[in-house]
Amino acid sequence: MLKKTQIIDRIEIFENGSVQVRTKTIILEDGVQISETLHRHGVSPGDRYAGEDARVQAICVVIHTPSAIAAYKATQIPA
């Protein structure tokens, strides 16, 4: 029997206030791991994060202060 499990196994905070989230997807066959893939995505200061994992949201509440958002936006090149 195949079983797919996804876990957030790493949350990193960068100097500029960005939060990087790594999700690990594990495929088990009869209890034995046969596959593992990693996916990363970032949450920058000023991004919406309501749909993120509760742990990521808690970190963003603390890290993404108004001053952190302003400092991050000041470093971005206009599109």
PDB file of C-alpha atoms in Angstrom:
ATOM      1  CA  MET A   1       0.000   0.000   0.000  1.00  0.00           C
ATOM      2  CA  LEU A   2       1.299   3.451  -0.901  1.00  0.00           C
ATOM      3  CA  LYS A   3       1.169   6.327   1.553  1.00  0.00           C
ATOM      4  CA  LYS A   4       2.096   9.955   0.855  1.00  0.00           C
ATOM      5  CA  THR A   5       3.104  12.248   3.715  1.00  0.00           C
ATOM      6  CA  GLN A   6       3.982  15.951   3.531  1.00  0.00           C
ATOM      7  CA  ILE A   7       5.741  17.734   6.376  1.00  0.00           C
ATOM      8  CA  ILE A   8       7.337  21.118   6.822  1.00  0.00           C
ATOM      9  CA  ASP A   9      10.774  20.109   7.985  1.00  0.00           C
ATOM     10  CA  ARG A  10      12.633  23.403   7.843  1.00  0.00           C
ATOM     11  CA  ILE A  11      11.763  27.062   8.357  1.00  0.00           C
ATOM     12  CA  GLU A  12      14.577  29.562   7.859  1.00  0.00           C
ATOM     13  CA  ILE A  13      14.700  33.303   8.457  1.00  0.00           C
ATOM     14  CA  PHE A  14      17.025  35.396   6.327  1.00  0.00           C
ATOM     15  CA  GLU A  15      18.677  38.682   7.237  1.00  0.00           C
ATOM     16  CA  ASN A  16      16.305  40.659   5.003  1.00  0.00           C
ATOM     17  CA  GLY A  17      13.273  39.242   6.858  1.00  0.00           C
ATOM     18  CA  SER A  18      12.302  36.670   4.252  1.00  0.00           C
ATOM     19  CA  VAL A  19      11.090  33.353   5.597  1.00  0.00           C
ATOM     20  CA  GLN A  20      11.922  30.229   3.600  1.00  0.00           C
ATOM     21  CA  VAL A  21       9.789  27.119   4.089  1.00  0.00           C
ATOM     22  CA  ARG A  22      10.885  23.627   3.041  1.00  0.00           C
ATOM     23  CA  THR A  23       8.245  20.937   2.570  1.00  0.00           C
ATOM     24  CA  LYS A  24       9.286  17.305   2.377  1.00  0.00           C
ATOM     25  CA  THR A  25       7.061  14.812   0.561  1.00  0.00           C
ATOM     26  CA  ILE A  26       7.671  11.185   1.474  1.00  0.00           C
ATOM     27  CA  ILE A  27       6.210   8.191  -0.361  1.00  0.00           C
ATOM     28  CA  LEU A  28       6.043   4.949   1.615  1.00  0.00           C
ATOM     29  CA  GLU A  29       5.245   1.510   0.224  1.00  0.00           C
ATOM     30  CA  ASP A  30       4.259  -0.975   2.903  1.00  0.00           C
ATOM     31  CA  GLY A  31       6.013   1.197   5.506  1.00  0.00           C
ATOM     32  CA  VAL A  32       9.269   1.481   3.519  1.00  0.00           C
ATOM     33  CA  GLN A  33      10.300   4.853   2.119  1.00  0.00           C
ATOM     34  CA  ILE A  34      10.622   4.663  -1.663  1.00  0.00           C
ATOM     35  CA  SER A  35      10.743   8.360  -2.536  1.00  0.00           C
ATOM     36  CA  GLU A  36      11.444  11.747  -1.032  1.00  0.00           C
ATOM     37  CA  THR A  37      11.175  15.165  -2.671  1.00  0.00           C
ATOM     38  CA  LEU A  38      11.812  18.643  -1.326  1.00  0.00           C
ATOM     39  CA  HIS A  39      10.038  21.868  -2.232  1.00  0.00           C
ATOM     40  CA  ARG A  40      10.928  25.348  -1.009  1.00  0.00           C
ATOM     41  CA  HIS A  41       8.987  28.562  -1.113  1.00  0.00           C
ATOM     42  CA  GLY A  42       9.505  31.951   0.440  1.00  0.00           C
ATOM     43  CA  VAL A  43       7.390  34.455   2.310  1.00  0.00           C
ATOM     44  CA  SER A  44       8.805  37.958   1.942  1.00  0.00           C
ATOM     45  CA  PRO A  45       8.021  40.866   4.254  1.00  0.00           C
ATOM     46  CA  GLY A  46       4.742  42.351   3.058  1.00  0.00           C
ATOM     47  CA  ASP A  47       3.473  39.074   1.539  1.00  0.00           C
ATOM     48  CA  ARG A  48       0.193  37.607   2.735  1.00  0.00           C
ATOM     49  CA  TYR A  49       0.760  34.516   4.826  1.00  0.00           C
ATOM     50  CA  ALA A  50      -2.712  33.606   6.112  1.00  0.00           C
ATOM     51  CA  GLY A  51      -2.659  30.328   4.155  1.00  0.00           C
ATOM     52  CA  GLU A  52       0.676  29.208   5.587  1.00  0.00           C
ATOM     53  CA  ASP A  53       1.257  26.605   8.278  1.00  0.00           C
ATOM     54  CA  ALA A  54       0.535  27.906  11.800  1.00  0.00           C
ATOM     55  CA  ARG A  55       4.249  27.844  12.688  1.00  0.00           C
ATOM     56  CA  VAL A  56       5.131  29.937   9.640  1.00  0.00           C
ATOM     57  CA  GLN A  57       2.358  32.400  10.478  1.00  0.00           C
ATOM     58  CA  ALA A  58       3.638  32.736  14.047  1.00  0.00           C
ATOM     59  CA  ILE A  59       7.146  33.498  12.792  1.00  0.00           C
ATOM     60  CA  CYS A  60       5.903  36.022  10.219  1.00  0.00           C
ATOM     61  CA  VAL A  61       3.859  37.866  12.868  1.00  0.00           C
ATOM     62  CA  VAL A  62       7.063  38.440  14.842  1.00  0.00           C
ATOM     63  CA  ILE A  63       9.506  39.010  11.952  1.00  0.00           C
ATOM     64  CA  HIS A  64       7.387  40.999   9.470  1.00  0.00           C
ATOM     65  CA  THR A  65       7.029  44.201  11.470  1.00  0.00           C
ATOM     66  CA  PRO A  66       6.093  47.442   9.690  1.00  0.00           C
ATOM     67  CA  SER A  67       9.742  48.565   9.844  1.00  0.00           C
ATOM     68  CA  ALA A  68      10.960  45.218   8.441  1.00  0.00           C
ATOM     69  CA  ILE A  69       8.440  45.472   5.588  1.00  0.00           C
ATOM     70  CA  ALA A  70       9.528  49.045   4.793  1.00  0.00           C
ATOM     71  CA  ALA A  71      13.222  48.077   4.855  1.00  0.00           C
ATOM     72  CA  TYR A  72      12.596  45.091   2.592  1.00  0.00           C
ATOM     73  CA  LYS A  73      10.567  47.140   0.103  1.00  0.00           C
ATOM     74  CA  ALA A  74      13.293  49.802   0.019  1.00  0.00           C
ATOM     75  CA  THR A  75      15.769  47.191  -1.272  1.00  0.00           C
ATOM     76  CA  GLN A  76      13.546  45.939  -4.122  1.00  0.00           C
ATOM     77  CA  ILE A  77      13.972  47.067  -7.693  1.00  0.00           C
ATOM     78  CA  PRO A  78      10.712  48.419  -9.179  1.00  0.00           C
ATOM     79  CA  ALA A  79       9.199  46.221 -11.889  1.00  0.00           C
TER      80      ALA A  79
END
